[in-house]
PDB file of C-alpha atoms in Angstrom:
ATOM      1  CA  MET A   1     -58.987 118.391  67.495  1.00 51.00           C
ATOM      2  CA  ASN A   2     -61.029 117.656  70.624  1.00 51.00           C
ATOM      3  CA  ASN A   3     -62.654 114.661  68.886  1.00 51.00           C
ATOM      4  CA  PHE A   4     -59.217 113.317  67.994  1.00 45.00           C
ATOM      5  CA  PHE A   5     -58.054 113.333  71.647  1.00 44.00           C
ATOM      6  CA  CYS A   6     -61.334 111.774  72.728  1.00 40.00           C
ATOM      7  CA  PHE A   7     -60.780 109.028  70.151  1.00 42.00           C
ATOM      8  CA  LEU A   8     -57.215 108.498  71.414  1.00 38.00           C
ATOM      9  CA  ARG A   9     -58.397 108.183  75.016  1.00 49.00           C
ATOM     10  CA  ILE A  10     -61.042 105.630  74.064  1.00 44.00           C
ATOM     11  CA  ALA A  11     -58.551 103.674  71.962  1.00 42.00           C
ATOM     12  CA  PHE A  12     -56.043 103.675  74.828  1.00 42.00           C
ATOM     13  CA  VAL A  13     -58.627 102.445  77.339  1.00 37.00           C
ATOM     14  CA  LEU A  14     -59.695  99.665  74.958  1.00 39.00           C
ATOM     15  CA  PHE A  15     -56.049  98.746  74.447  1.00 42.00           C
ATOM     16  CA  LEU A  16     -55.472  98.449  78.213  1.00 38.00           C
ATOM     17  CA  PHE A  17     -58.727  96.553  78.692  1.00 39.00           C
ATOM     18  CA  SER A  18     -57.678  93.972  76.093  1.00 39.00           C
ATOM     19  CA  PHE A  19     -54.642  93.071  78.214  1.00 40.00           C
ATOM     20  CA  THR A  20     -56.600  92.627  81.428  1.00 38.00           C
ATOM     21  CA  VAL A  21     -59.205  90.395  79.808  1.00 37.00           C
ATOM     22  CA  SER A  22     -56.871  88.229  77.714  1.00 40.00           C
ATOM     23  CA  ALA A  23     -54.699  86.752  80.465  1.00 47.00           C
ATOM     24  CA  GLU A  24     -56.082  83.656  82.152  1.00 61.00           C
ATOM     25  CA  ASP A  25     -55.473  83.357  85.848  1.00 85.00           C
ATOM     26  CA  VAL A  26     -54.869  80.156  87.702  1.00 90.00           C
ATOM     27  CA  ARG A  27     -58.211  79.340  89.308  1.00 94.00           C
ATOM     28  CA  TYR A  28     -58.644  77.796  92.750  1.00 95.00           C
ATOM     29  CA  LEU A  29     -60.983  74.805  92.997  1.00 95.00           C
ATOM     30  CA  THR A  30     -62.968  73.510  95.921  1.00 96.00           C
ATOM     31  CA  THR A  31     -64.066  69.886  95.984  1.00 96.00           C
ATOM     32  CA  GLN A  32     -67.551  70.891  94.833  1.00 96.00           C
ATOM     33  CA  GLU A  33     -66.178  72.973  91.934  1.00 97.00           C
ATOM     34  CA  PHE A  34     -63.912  70.083  90.974  1.00 97.00           C
ATOM     35  CA  LYS A  35     -66.937  67.800  90.766  1.00 96.00           C
ATOM     36  CA  GLU A  36     -68.785  70.363  88.636  1.00 96.00           C
ATOM     37  CA  LYS A  37     -65.957  71.377  86.277  1.00 96.00           C
ATOM     38  CA  VAL A  38     -63.612  68.402  86.108  1.00 96.00           C
ATOM     39  CA  PHE A  39     -64.933  65.030  87.269  1.00 96.00           C
ATOM     40  CA  ASP A  40     -67.626  63.927  89.701  1.00 95.00           C
ATOM     41  CA  TYR A  41     -66.086  60.801  91.183  1.00 94.00           C
ATOM     42  CA  THR A  42     -69.115  60.341  93.463  1.00 93.00           C
ATOM     43  CA  LYS A  43     -71.379  59.704  90.465  1.00 93.00           C
ATOM     44  CA  ASP A  44     -69.037  58.195  87.841  1.00 91.00           C
ATOM     45  CA  SER A  45     -66.720  55.237  88.361  1.00 89.00           C
ATOM     46  CA  VAL A  46     -65.021  55.742  84.986  1.00 92.00           C
ATOM     47  CA  TRP A  47     -63.082  58.933  84.275  1.00 93.00           C
ATOM     48  CA  ASN A  48     -65.303  61.401  82.425  1.00 92.00           C
ATOM     49  CA  TYR A  49     -63.810  64.888  82.090  1.00 95.00           C
ATOM     50  CA  LYS A  50     -66.534  67.540  82.065  1.00 95.00           C
ATOM     51  CA  GLY A  51     -64.460  70.320  80.501  1.00 94.00           C
ATOM     52  CA  THR A  52     -64.148  71.305  76.869  1.00 94.00           C
ATOM     53  CA  MET A  53     -60.556  72.518  77.186  1.00 96.00           C
ATOM     54  CA  PRO A  54     -57.633  70.513  78.636  1.00 97.00           C
ATOM     55  CA  CYS A  55     -56.461  71.500  82.100  1.00 97.00           C
ATOM     56  CA  VAL A  56     -53.591  71.242  84.550  1.00 97.00           C
ATOM     57  CA  ILE A  57     -54.437  70.891  88.234  1.00 97.00           C
ATOM     58  CA  ASP A  58     -51.802  71.766  90.813  1.00 97.00           C
ATOM     59  CA  PHE A  59     -52.317  70.000  94.152  1.00 97.00           C
ATOM     60  CA  TYR A  60     -50.438  72.132  96.679  1.00 97.00           C
ATOM     61  CA  ALA A  61     -50.285  73.424 100.257  1.00 97.00           C
ATOM     62  CA  THR A  62     -49.556  76.965 101.413  1.00 95.00           C
ATOM     63  CA  TRP A  63     -46.725  75.798 103.722  1.00 97.00           C
ATOM     64  CA  CYS A  64     -44.931  73.852 100.945  1.00 97.00           C
ATOM     65  CA  GLY A  65     -41.745  75.542  99.669  1.00 96.00           C
ATOM     66  CA  PRO A  66     -41.628  73.751  96.281  1.00 97.00           C
ATOM     67  CA  CYS A  67     -45.341  74.569  95.831  1.00 96.00           C
ATOM     68  CA  ARG A  68     -44.614  78.264  96.363  1.00 97.00           C
ATOM     69  CA  ARG A  69     -41.816  78.096  93.773  1.00 97.00           C
ATOM     70  CA  LEU A  70     -44.170  76.398  91.306  1.00 97.00           C
ATOM     71  CA  ALA A  71     -46.889  79.075  91.665  1.00 96.00           C
ATOM     72  CA  PRO A  72     -45.255  81.761  89.443  1.00 96.00           C
ATOM     73  CA  ILE A  73     -44.450  79.113  86.820  1.00 96.00           C
ATOM     74  CA  MET A  74     -48.116  78.116  86.750  1.00 96.00           C
ATOM     75  CA  GLU A  75     -49.081  81.784  86.325  1.00 96.00           C
ATOM     76  CA  GLU A  76     -46.654  82.134  83.385  1.00 97.00           C
ATOM     77  CA  LEU A  77     -47.998  78.965  81.778  1.00 97.00           C
ATOM     78  CA  SER A  78     -51.587  80.156  82.214  1.00 96.00           C
ATOM     79  CA  GLU A  79     -50.689  83.264  80.207  1.00 96.00           C
ATOM     80  CA  GLN A  80     -48.672  81.298  77.646  1.00 96.00           C
ATOM     81  CA  TYR A  81     -51.506  78.813  77.023  1.00 96.00           C
ATOM     82  CA  CYS A  82     -54.369  81.275  77.419  1.00 95.00           C
ATOM     83  CA  GLY A  83     -57.396  80.029  75.488  1.00 94.00           C
ATOM     84  CA  LYS A  84     -55.848  76.553  75.026  1.00 96.00           C
ATOM     85  CA  VAL A  85     -55.394  75.104  78.524  1.00 97.00           C
ATOM     86  CA  LEU A  86     -57.045  75.857  81.872  1.00 97.00           C
ATOM     87  CA  PHE A  87     -54.943  75.983  85.040  1.00 97.00           C
ATOM     88  CA  TYR A  88     -56.375  75.091  88.431  1.00 97.00           C
ATOM     89  CA  LYS A  89     -55.034  74.822  91.986  1.00 97.00           C
ATOM     90  CA  VAL A  90     -56.339  72.626  94.783  1.00 97.00           C
ATOM     91  CA  ASP A  91     -55.237  73.282  98.362  1.00 97.00           C
ATOM     92  CA  THR A  92     -54.760  69.792  99.804  1.00 97.00           C
ATOM     93  CA  ASP A  93     -55.104  71.052 103.377  1.00 97.00           C
ATOM     94  CA  LYS A  94     -58.545  72.513 102.663  1.00 97.00           C
ATOM     95  CA  GLU A  95     -59.751  69.935 100.132  1.00 97.00           C
ATOM     96  CA  LYS A  96     -58.882  66.727 101.969  1.00 96.00           C
ATOM     97  CA  GLU A  97     -61.495  64.682 100.101  1.00 95.00           C
ATOM     98  CA  LEU A  98     -59.834  65.456  96.758  1.00 95.00           C
ATOM     99  CA  ALA A  99     -56.370  64.790  98.158  1.00 95.00           C
ATOM    100  CA  TYR A 100     -57.600  61.434  99.449  1.00 95.00           C
ATOM    101  CA  PHE A 101     -59.343  60.510  96.187  1.00 94.00           C
ATOM    102  CA  PHE A 102     -56.180  61.175  94.145  1.00 94.00           C
ATOM    103  CA  ARG A 103     -53.930  59.636  96.817  1.00 95.00           C
ATOM    104  CA  ILE A 104     -51.874  62.807  97.102  1.00 95.00           C
ATOM    105  CA  ASN A 105     -49.077  61.861  99.499  1.00 93.00           C
ATOM    106  CA  SER A 106     -46.457  64.266  98.164  1.00 95.00           C
ATOM    107  CA  ILE A 107     -46.763  67.820  96.899  1.00 96.00           C
ATOM    108  CA  PRO A 108     -46.645  69.527  94.551  1.00 97.00           C
ATOM    109  CA  MET A 109     -48.498  67.027  92.411  1.00 97.00           C
ATOM    110  CA  LEU A 110     -49.784  67.966  88.976  1.00 97.00           C
ATOM    111  CA  LEU A 111     -52.689  66.347  87.156  1.00 97.00           C
ATOM    112  CA  PHE A 112     -52.654  66.807  83.365  1.00 97.00           C
ATOM    113  CA  VAL A 113     -56.192  66.351  82.040  1.00 96.00           C
ATOM    114  CA  PRO A 114     -56.690  66.015  78.274  1.00 96.00           C
ATOM    115  CA  VAL A 115     -60.211  66.449  76.909  1.00 95.00           C
ATOM    116  CA  ALA A 116     -60.812  62.934  75.581  1.00 90.00           C
ATOM    117  CA  GLU A 117     -58.174  60.783  77.295  1.00 92.00           C
ATOM    118  CA  LYS A 118     -57.270  59.670  80.812  1.00 93.00           C
ATOM    119  CA  PRO A 119     -55.376  62.125  83.021  1.00 95.00           C
ATOM    120  CA  GLN A 120     -51.701  61.755  83.916  1.00 95.00           C
ATOM    121  CA  MET A 121     -49.939  62.721  87.160  1.00 95.00           C
ATOM    122  CA  ALA A 122     -46.540  64.332  87.606  1.00 95.00           C
ATOM    123  CA  LYS A 123     -44.834  64.562  90.982  1.00 95.00           C
ATOM    124  CA  GLY A 124     -42.638  67.306  92.363  1.00 95.00           C
ATOM    125  CA  LEU A 125     -41.362  70.717  91.331  1.00 96.00           C
ATOM    126  CA  LEU A 126     -40.687  70.441  87.603  1.00 95.00           C
ATOM    127  CA  PRO A 127     -38.899  73.083  85.500  1.00 96.00           C
ATOM    128  CA  LYS A 128     -41.006  75.242  83.208  1.00 97.00           C
ATOM    129  CA  GLU A 129     -39.458  73.607  80.120  1.00 97.00           C
ATOM    130  CA  THR A 130     -40.542  70.142  81.296  1.00 96.00           C
ATOM    131  CA  LEU A 131     -44.053  71.385  82.048  1.00 97.00           C
ATOM    132  CA  THR A 132     -44.278  73.063  78.633  1.00 97.00           C
ATOM    133  CA  GLU A 133     -43.189  69.832  76.951  1.00 96.00           C
ATOM    134  CA  ALA A 134     -45.761  67.828  78.932  1.00 95.00           C
ATOM    135  CA  ILE A 135     -48.555  70.271  78.099  1.00 97.00           C
ATOM    136  CA  ASP A 136     -47.652  70.215  74.410  1.00 96.00           C
ATOM    137  CA  LYS A 137     -47.448  66.411  74.223  1.00 94.00           C
ATOM    138  CA  VAL A 138     -50.094  65.222  76.685  1.00 94.00           C
ATOM    139  CA  LEU A 139     -52.718  67.955  76.401  1.00 96.00           C
ATOM    140  CA  LEU A 140     -52.274  69.533  72.983  1.00 95.00           C
ATOM    141  CA  ASN A 141     -50.868  66.521  71.059  1.00 88.00           C
ATOM    142  CA  ASN A 142     -48.062  68.628  69.551  1.00 73.00           C
TER     143      ASN A 142
END
């Protein structure tokens, strides 16, 4: 009987661990990390995505109301598309070089980056349904 309860405890811990590992979080990118993981615009003049999985990059600022409303939607999408699409955030106040390179003059601004095609921008706070449709069509070709 003792072995049975020990087995149950181990199974329960493994069950809980599977939930904490499976969900992808939205990751914050610095300019240097962007150059390493997405595109190094200082070395390449033609778009060359470095990733192996499509991504969505949210250009935002902490003081921006629409950006704050978009944040939980991005978290939900990162869970929904876990293992299929990466989700990044770039703080335009901290990463001015990136904001300048992409000519970010309004936030939130989203960059949809497919693996083998050119990226596409979307401006403003978009509803989750619109973002899901864009991810499915632009990034996953569904």
